[in-house]
Coordinates of C-alpha atoms and ligand atoms in Angstrom, one line a residue:
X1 CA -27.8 27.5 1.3
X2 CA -27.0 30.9 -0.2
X3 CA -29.3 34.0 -0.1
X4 CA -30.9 36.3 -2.4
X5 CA -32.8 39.5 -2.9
X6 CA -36.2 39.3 -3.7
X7 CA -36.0 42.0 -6.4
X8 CA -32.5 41.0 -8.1
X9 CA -32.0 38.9 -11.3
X10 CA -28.8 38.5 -11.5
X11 CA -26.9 35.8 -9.3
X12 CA -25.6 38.0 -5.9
X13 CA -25.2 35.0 -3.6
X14 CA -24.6 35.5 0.2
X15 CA -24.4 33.4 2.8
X16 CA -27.5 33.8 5.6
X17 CA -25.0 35.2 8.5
X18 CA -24.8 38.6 5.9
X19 CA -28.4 38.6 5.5
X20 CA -29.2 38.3 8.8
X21 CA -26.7 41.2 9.8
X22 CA -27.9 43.1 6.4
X23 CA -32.1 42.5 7.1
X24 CA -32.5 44.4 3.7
X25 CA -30.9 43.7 0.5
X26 CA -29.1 46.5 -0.6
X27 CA -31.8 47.0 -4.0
X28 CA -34.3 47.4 -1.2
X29 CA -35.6 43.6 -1.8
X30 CA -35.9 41.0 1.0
X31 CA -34.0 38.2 1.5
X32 CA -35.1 35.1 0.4
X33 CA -33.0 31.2 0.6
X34 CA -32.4 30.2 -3.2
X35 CA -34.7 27.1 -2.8
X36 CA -37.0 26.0 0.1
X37 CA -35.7 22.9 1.8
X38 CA -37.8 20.1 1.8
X39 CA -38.8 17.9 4.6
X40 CA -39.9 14.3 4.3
X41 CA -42.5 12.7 6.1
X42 CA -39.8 10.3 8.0
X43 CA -38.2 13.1 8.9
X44 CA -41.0 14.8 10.7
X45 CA -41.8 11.1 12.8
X46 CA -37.9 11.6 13.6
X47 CA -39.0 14.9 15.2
X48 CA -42.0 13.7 17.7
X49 CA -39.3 12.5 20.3
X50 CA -37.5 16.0 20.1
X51 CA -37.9 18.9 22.5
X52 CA -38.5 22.3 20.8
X53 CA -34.6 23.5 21.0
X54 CA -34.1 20.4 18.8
X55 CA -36.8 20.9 16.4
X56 CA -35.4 24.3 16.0
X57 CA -32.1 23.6 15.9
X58 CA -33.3 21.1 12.8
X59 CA -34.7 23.4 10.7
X60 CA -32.5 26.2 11.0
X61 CA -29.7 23.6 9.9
X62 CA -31.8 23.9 6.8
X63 CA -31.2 26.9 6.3
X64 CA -28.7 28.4 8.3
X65 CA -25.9 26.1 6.8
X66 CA -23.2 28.9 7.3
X67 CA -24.1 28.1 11.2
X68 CA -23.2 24.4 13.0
X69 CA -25.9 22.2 14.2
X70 CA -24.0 23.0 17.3
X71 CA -24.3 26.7 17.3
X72 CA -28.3 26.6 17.0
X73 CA -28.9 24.0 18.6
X74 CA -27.0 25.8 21.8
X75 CA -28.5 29.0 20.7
X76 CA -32.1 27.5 20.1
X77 CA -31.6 25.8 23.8
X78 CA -31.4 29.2 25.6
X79 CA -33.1 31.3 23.9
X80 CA -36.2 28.7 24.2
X81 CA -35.0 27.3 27.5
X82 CA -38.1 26.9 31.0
X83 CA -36.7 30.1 32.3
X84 CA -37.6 32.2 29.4
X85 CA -40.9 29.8 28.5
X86 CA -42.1 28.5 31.8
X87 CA -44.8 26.3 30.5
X88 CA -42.9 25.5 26.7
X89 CA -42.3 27.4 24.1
X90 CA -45.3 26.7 21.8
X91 CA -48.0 24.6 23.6
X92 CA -51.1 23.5 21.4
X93 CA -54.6 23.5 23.1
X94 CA -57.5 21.8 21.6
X95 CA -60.1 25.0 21.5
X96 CA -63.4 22.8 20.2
X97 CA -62.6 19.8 19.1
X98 CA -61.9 21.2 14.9
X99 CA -59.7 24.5 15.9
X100 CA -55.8 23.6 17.8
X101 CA -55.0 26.8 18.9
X102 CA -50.6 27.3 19.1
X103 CA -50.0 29.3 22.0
X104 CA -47.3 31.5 21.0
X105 CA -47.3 34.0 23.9
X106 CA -45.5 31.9 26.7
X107 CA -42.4 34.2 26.5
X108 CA -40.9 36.9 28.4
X109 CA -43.3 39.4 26.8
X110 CA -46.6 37.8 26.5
X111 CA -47.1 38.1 22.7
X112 CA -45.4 35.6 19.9
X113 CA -42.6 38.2 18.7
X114 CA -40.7 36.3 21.4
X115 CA -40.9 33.1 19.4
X116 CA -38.6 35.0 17.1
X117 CA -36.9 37.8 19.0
X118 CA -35.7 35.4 21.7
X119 CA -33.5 33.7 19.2
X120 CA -32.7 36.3 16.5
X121 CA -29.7 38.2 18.8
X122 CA -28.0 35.2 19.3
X123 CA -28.0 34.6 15.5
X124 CA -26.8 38.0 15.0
X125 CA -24.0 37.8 17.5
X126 CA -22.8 35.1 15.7
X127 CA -22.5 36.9 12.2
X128 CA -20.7 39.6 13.3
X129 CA -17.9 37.2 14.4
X130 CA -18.8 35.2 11.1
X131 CA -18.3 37.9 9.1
X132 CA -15.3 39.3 10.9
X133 CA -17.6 42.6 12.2
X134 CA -15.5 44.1 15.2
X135 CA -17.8 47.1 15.7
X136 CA -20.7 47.1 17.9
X137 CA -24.0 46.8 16.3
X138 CA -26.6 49.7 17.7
X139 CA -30.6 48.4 16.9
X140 CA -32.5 51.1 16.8
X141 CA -36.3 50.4 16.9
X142 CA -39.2 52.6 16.5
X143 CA -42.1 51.0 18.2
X144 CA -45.9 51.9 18.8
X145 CA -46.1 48.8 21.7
X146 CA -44.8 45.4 21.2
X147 CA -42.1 44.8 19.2
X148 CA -40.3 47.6 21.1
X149 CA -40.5 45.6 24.3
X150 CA -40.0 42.1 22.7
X151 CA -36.7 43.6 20.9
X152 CA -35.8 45.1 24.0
X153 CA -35.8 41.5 25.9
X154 CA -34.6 39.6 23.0
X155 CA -31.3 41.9 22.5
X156 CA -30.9 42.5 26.9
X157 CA -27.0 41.7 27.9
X158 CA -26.1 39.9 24.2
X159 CA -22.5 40.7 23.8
X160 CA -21.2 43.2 21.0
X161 CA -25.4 44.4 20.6
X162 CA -26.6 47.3 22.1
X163 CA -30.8 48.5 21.3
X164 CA -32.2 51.6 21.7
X165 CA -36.1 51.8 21.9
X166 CA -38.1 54.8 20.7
X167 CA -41.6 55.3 21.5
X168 CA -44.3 57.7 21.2
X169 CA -44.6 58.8 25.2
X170 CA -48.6 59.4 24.6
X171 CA -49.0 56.7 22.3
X172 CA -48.8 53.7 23.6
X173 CA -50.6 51.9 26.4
X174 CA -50.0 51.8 30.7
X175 CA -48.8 48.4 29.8
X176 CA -46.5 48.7 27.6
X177 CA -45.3 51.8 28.5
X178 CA -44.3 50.2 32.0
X179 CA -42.8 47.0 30.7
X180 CA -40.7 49.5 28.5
X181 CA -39.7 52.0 31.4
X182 CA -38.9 49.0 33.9
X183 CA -36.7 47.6 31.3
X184 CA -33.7 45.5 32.6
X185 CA -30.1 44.7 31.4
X186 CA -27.1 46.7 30.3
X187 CA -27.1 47.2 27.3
X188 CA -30.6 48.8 26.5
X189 CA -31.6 52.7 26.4
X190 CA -35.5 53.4 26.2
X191 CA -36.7 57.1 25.0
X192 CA -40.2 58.6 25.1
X193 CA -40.5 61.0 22.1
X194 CA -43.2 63.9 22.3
X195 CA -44.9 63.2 19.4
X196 CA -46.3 60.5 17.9
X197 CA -46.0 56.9 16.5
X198 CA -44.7 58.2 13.3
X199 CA -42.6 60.9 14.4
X200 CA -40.3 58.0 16.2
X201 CA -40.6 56.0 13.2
X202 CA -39.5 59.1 10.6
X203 CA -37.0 60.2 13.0
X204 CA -35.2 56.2 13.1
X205 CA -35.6 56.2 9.3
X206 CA -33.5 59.3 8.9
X207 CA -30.5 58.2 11.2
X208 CA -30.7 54.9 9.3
X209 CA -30.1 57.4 6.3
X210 CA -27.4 60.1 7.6
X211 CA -24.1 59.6 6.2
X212 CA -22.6 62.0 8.6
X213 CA -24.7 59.7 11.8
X214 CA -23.1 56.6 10.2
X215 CA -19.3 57.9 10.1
X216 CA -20.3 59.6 13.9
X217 CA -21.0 56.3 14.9
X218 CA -18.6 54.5 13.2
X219 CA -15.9 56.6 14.7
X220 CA -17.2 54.6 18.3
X221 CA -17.2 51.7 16.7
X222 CA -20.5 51.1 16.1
X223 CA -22.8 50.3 13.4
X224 CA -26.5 50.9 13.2
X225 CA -28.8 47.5 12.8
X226 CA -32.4 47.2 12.6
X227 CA -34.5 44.5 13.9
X228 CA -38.0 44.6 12.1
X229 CA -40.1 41.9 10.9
X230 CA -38.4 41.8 7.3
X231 CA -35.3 40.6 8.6
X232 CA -34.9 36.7 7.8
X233 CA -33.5 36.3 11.0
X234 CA -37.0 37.2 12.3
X235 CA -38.9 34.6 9.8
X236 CA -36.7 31.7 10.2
X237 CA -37.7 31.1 14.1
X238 CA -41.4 31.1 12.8
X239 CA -41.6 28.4 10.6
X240 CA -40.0 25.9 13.2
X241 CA -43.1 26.3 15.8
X242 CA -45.4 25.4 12.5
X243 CA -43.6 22.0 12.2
X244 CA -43.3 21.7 16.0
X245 CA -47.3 22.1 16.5
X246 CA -47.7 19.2 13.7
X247 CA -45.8 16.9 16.0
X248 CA -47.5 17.6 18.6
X249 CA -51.0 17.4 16.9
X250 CA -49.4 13.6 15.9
X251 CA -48.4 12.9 19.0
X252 CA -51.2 14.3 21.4
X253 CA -53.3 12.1 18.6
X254 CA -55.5 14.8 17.1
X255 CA -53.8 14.1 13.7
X256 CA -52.5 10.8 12.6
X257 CA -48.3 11.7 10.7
X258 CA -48.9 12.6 7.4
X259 CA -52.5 13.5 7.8
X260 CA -53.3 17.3 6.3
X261 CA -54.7 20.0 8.3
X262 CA -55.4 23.5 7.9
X263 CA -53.7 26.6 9.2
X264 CA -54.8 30.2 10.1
X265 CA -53.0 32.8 11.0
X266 CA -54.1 36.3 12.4
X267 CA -52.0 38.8 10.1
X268 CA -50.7 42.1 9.5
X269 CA -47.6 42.6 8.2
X270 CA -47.8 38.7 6.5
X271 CA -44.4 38.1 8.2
X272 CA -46.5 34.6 10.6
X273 CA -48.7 33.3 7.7
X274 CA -45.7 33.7 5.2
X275 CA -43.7 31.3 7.8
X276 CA -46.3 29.1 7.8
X277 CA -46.6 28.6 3.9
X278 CA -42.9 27.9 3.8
X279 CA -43.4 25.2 6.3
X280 CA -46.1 24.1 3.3
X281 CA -43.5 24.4 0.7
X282 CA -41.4 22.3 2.9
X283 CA -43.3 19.5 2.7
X284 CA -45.6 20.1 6.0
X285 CA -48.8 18.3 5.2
X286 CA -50.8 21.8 5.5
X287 CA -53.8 22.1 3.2
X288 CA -54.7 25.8 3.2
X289 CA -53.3 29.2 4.8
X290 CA -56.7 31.1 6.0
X291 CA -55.2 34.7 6.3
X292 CA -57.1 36.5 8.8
X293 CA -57.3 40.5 9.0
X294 CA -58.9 43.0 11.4
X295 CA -61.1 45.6 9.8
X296 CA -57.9 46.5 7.8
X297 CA -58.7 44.2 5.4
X298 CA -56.3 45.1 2.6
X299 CA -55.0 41.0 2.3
X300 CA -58.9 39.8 2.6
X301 CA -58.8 41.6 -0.5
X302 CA -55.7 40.8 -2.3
X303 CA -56.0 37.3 -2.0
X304 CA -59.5 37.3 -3.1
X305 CA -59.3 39.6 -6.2
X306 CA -55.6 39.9 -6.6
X307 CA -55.5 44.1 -6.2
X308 CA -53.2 45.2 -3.6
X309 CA -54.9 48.5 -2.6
X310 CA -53.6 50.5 0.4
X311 CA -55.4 53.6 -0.9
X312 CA -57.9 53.0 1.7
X313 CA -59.3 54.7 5.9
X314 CA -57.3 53.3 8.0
X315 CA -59.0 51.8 11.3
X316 CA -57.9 51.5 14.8
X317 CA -58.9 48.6 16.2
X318 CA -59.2 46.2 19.6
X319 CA -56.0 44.0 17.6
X320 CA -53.7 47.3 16.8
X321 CA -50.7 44.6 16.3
X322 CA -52.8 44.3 12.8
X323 CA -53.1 47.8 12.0
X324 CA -51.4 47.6 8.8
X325 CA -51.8 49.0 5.0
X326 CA -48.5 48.1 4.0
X327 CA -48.1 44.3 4.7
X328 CA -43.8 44.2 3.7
X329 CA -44.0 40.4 3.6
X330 CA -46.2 40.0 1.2
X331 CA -43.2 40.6 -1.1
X332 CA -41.6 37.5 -0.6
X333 CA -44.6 35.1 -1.5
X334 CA -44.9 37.7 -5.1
X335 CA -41.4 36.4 -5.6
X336 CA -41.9 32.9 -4.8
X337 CA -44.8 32.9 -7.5
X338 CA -44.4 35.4 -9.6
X339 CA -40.0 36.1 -9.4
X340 CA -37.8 38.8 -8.9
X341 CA -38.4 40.7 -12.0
X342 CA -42.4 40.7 -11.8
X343 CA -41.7 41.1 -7.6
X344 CA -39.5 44.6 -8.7
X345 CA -42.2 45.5 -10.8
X346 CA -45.1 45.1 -8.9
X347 CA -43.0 46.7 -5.9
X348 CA -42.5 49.8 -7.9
X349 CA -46.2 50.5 -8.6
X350 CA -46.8 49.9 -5.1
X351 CA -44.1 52.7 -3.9
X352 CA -46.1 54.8 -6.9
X353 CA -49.3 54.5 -7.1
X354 CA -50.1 52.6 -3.7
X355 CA -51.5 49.9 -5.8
X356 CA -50.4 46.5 -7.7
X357 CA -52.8 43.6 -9.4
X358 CA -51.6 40.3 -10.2
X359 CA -52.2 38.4 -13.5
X360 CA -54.7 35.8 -13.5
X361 CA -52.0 32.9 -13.1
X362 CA -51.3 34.1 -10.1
X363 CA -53.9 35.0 -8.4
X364 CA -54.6 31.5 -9.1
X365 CA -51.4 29.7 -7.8
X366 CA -51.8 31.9 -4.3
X367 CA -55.8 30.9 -4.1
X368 CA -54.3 27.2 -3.9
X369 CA -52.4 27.5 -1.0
X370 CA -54.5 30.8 0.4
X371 CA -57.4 31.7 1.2
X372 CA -58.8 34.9 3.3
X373 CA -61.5 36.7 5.9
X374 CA -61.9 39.2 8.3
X375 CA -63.3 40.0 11.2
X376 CA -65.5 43.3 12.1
X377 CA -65.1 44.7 16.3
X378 CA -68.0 43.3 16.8
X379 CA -67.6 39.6 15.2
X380 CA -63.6 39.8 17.2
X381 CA -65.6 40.5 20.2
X382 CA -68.0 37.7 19.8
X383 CA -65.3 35.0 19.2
X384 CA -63.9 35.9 22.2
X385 CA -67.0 35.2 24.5
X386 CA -68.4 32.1 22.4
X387 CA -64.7 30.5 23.1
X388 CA -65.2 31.5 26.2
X389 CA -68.6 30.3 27.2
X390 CA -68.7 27.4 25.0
X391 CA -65.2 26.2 25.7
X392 CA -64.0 27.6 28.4
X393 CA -60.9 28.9 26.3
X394 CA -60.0 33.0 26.7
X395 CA -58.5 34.6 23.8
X396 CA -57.0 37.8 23.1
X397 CA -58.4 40.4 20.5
X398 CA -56.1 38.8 17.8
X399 CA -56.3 35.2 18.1
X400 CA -60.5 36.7 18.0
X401 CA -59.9 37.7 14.7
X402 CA -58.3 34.2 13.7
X403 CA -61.1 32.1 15.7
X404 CA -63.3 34.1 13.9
X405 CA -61.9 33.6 10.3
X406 CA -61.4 30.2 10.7
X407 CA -64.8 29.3 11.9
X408 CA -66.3 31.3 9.2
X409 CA -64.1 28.7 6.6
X410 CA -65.1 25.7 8.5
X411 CA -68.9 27.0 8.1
X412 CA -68.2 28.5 4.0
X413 CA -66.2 24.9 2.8
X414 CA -67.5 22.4 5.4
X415 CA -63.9 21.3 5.0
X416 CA -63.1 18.5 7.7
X417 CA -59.5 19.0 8.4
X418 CA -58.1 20.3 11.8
X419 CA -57.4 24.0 11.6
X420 CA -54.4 25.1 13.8
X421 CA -55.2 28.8 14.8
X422 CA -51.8 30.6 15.5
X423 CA -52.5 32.2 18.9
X424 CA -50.2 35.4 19.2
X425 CA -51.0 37.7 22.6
X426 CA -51.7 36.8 26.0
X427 CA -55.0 37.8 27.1
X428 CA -53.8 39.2 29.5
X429 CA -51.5 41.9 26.9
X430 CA -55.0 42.8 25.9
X431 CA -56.8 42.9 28.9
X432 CA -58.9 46.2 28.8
X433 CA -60.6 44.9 25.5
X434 CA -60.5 40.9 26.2
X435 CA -62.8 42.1 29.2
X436 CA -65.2 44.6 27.6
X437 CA -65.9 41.6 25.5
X438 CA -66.6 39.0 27.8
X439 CA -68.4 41.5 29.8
X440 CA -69.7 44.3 27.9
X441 CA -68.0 47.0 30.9
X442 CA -65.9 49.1 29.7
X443 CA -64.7 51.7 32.8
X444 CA -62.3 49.9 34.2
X445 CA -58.1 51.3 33.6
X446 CA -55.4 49.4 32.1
X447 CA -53.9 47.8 35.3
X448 CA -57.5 47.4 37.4
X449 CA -58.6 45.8 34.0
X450 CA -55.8 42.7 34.5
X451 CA -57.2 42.0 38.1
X452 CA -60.7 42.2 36.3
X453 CA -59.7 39.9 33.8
X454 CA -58.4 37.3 36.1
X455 CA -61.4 37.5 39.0
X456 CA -63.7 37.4 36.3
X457 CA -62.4 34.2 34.4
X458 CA -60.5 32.5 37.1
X459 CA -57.1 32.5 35.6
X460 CA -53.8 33.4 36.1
X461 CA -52.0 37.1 35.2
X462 CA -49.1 36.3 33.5
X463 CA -45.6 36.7 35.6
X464 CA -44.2 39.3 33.3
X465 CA -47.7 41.3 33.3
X466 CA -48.1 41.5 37.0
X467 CA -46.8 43.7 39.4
X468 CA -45.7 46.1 36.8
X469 CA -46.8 49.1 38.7
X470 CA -43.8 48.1 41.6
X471 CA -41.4 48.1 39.5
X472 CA -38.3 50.2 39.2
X473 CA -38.7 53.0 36.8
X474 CA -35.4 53.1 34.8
X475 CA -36.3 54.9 31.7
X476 CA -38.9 57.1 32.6
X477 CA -37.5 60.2 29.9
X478 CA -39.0 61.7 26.9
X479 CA -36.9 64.2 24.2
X480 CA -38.0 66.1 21.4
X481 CA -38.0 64.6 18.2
X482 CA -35.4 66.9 17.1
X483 CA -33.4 65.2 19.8
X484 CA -33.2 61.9 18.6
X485 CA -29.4 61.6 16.8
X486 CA -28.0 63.4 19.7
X487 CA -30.0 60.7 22.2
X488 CA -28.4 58.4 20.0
X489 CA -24.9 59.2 20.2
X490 CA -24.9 60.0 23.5
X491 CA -26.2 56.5 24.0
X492 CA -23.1 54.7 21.8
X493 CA -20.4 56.8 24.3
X494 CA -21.9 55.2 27.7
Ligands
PLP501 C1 -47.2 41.4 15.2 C2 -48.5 40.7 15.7 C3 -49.4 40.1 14.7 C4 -49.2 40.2 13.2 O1 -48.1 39.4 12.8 P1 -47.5 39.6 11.3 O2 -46.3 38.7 11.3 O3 -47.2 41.0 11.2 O4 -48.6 39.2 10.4 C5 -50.5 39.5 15.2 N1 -50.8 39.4 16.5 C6 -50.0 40.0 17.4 C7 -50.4 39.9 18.9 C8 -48.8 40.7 17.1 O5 -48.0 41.2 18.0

């Protein structure tokens, strides 16, 4: 399986090692497989028996044919391993008897960037031997919460890596500002930056762009590497717990093999519902993709109307993980239905005019795979007590959203099919808001409002989300902005 960019026409093939170690293609496209692997329906029974290492290990051979079966299947075993995933990597849970919500949040972090970041180092650690790299690849991440922390545990102690974490020191929440600061391993560096969310992010972009920073660096031997949601190395991981939660469904005997079901998928930057309608492509009997969105509802209307329109107020919301305009994804479904040369085109007007509208075909060939609500605060917040009180079953602020949009389509088609509602965050990663729901107080801190949480509804703070206040403070700095490259190099000379 060779590789392409997303905006290219002509025939620049590279093998997925490169594009994993790339993330963007050099025309500022994504990376893309040439054709989606299929899988059969005899294929998928072969699966049921498997543990998730081995259903992972499966698909990635699908598409990660420059790596052996050996290779992921060793890589998938650790990174998905009981130590890392104490009660499985992606458990379903029959919500209300129509909605299967996939757990995604039993990682080291508590939200389902795990699912992905867990496994993506090793993948990278491989191309740089596969492509004979001998420098050290530096990620740099600019982060306003989670990804920051769920890089930061992905890339800890992985040989010839080393991440650096910057973070807005006012910006971010008592919880993740502590699970960043108490950050283990020895090759990781965490910086508070006086400023905000987007003076860390402008400040990473610019020594991704400094010639004289890359030759600095290079003269360590080092490279700089990024680590966001656009890599493939990121997407891959996602479509395996998609196929994994069908076997289950078949096997747990909410689903009979080959039967169809729906699947919805709280979104923001389209990267987890785009994994999910690959698995569809595959050959996963999948019906419809409901795309659920916050009050940032830029997708709702996309897929309903077929304007992209990020000229809009941005809102901050109780499910800030979907607090996007700019949903970078997105761009690889355009190419899958429309191709590169429409994709570049539409890409361009984006970058111009913060707008794009798709023709009439297809608008229709993405309405028959997608379809698209949102939740307002107040419908997020009600999902999460009805669950709750009718099922016994707490969910965080963005699973809300998702239980809200798919219970709105269940109601709106009276379609019969099981929905399986990706579940992304702990409830516990959310706690201060998961509780104001459930019980309309809001005055409790960050920390007092886990113990809340837990006395209130009788479960269980997550290992990683408790005790964080004993920890030992290792990164408890902040620099000016202006500070940044030198932070940086300092960090590559340790
Ligand atoms: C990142 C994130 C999302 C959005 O995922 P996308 O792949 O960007 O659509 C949803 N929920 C949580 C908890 C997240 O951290």
């Amino acid at each position: 399986m060779k590789y392409k960019s997303t905006r290219s026409t002509d025939d620049v093939l590279i093998d997925s090692a490169v594009a994993i170690k790339n993330g963007l293609a050099p025309d500022g496209g994504l990376y893309m497989p040439q054709t989606v692997p299929s899988i059969t329906k005899e294929e998928i029974e072969s699966l049921l028996e498997c543990s998730y290492a081995e259903r992972a290990a499966y698909i990635f051979s699908k598409y990660l044919t420059d790596y052996s079966i050996n290779e992921v299947l060793s890589d998938s075993t650790e990174a998905y391993s009981k130590k890392r995933f104490p009660k499985g990597a992606a458990p379903i849970h029959d919500i209300d008897g129509k909605v299967t919500a996939l757990e995604l949040w039993h990682g080291p972090t508590c939200a389902f960037k795990d699912m992905a970041l867990q496994i993506m180092p090793r993948l990278l650690s491989r191309a740089l031997v596969k492509t004979g790299e001998k420098r050290t690849a530096l990620i740099l991440v600019a982060t306003s919460g989670d990804t920051g922390k769920a890089a930061l545990e992905g890339y800890r102690d992985i040989p010839q890596i080393k991440i650096k974490v910057f973070y807005p020191i006012d910006g971010v929440s008592r919880v993740q500002k502590l699970q960043m600061q108490t950050q283990e391993g020895n090759n990781v560096d965490v910086v508070g930056i006086y400023g905000n969310f987007d003076d860390a992010q402008s400040g990473v972009k610019r020594i991704f762009g400094d010639a004289a920073m890359a030759d600095a660096l290079d003269k360590e031997g080092a490279f700089l590497s990024s680590a966001n949601s656009i890599n493939w190395g990121r997407l891959v991981p996602q479509i395996v717990y998609y196929v994994s939660a069908y076997c289950d469904m078949v096997a747990s005997g909410q689903i009979s093999l080959g039967e169809r079901i729906d699947v919805c998928v709280p979104t923001g930057n389209f990267g987890n519902i785009f994994a999910a309608y690959l698995a569809k492509r595959m050959g996963l009997p999948i019906e419809k993709l409901i795309c659920a969105s916050n009050r940032n509802n830029v997708l709702t209307d996309f897929i309903r109307t077929g304007t992209y329109d990020r000229n809009r107020t941005f809102h901050t919301t109780s499910s800030p993980s979907m607090d996007i305009l700019i949903s970078s994804n997105l761009e690889r479904l355009l190419y899958l239905i429309a191709g590169s040369e429409k994709t570049a085109l539409y890409m361009e007007e984006l970058a111009k005019t913060g707008k794009y509208t798709v023709s009439q075909e297809e608008l229709a060939a993405i309405q028959e795979s997608f379809t698209a609500y949102f939740a307002t605060e107040e419908e997020c917040f009600a999902s999460i007590k009805q669950a709750f009180n009718e099922n016994g079953y707490l969910m965080d602020t963005h699973t809300a959203v998702g239980y809200h949009a798919a219970s709105a389509y269940i109601k709106e088609t009276g379609a019969a099919r099981r929905v399986l509602l990706a579940s992304t965050a702990s409830p516990y990663k959310f706690a201060y808001s998961v509780l104001e729901a459930l019980s309309g107080k809001t005055e409790k801190g960050e920390l007092e409002a886990l113990d809340a949480l837990s006395a209130l509804t009788g479960t269980e703070i997550p290992a990683p989300l408790s005790h964080l206040d004993e920890k030992e403070l290792r990164f408890p700095s902040a620099i000016e902005k202006e500070e940044m490259p030198k932070s940086v190099i300092d960090f590559v000379k340790r």
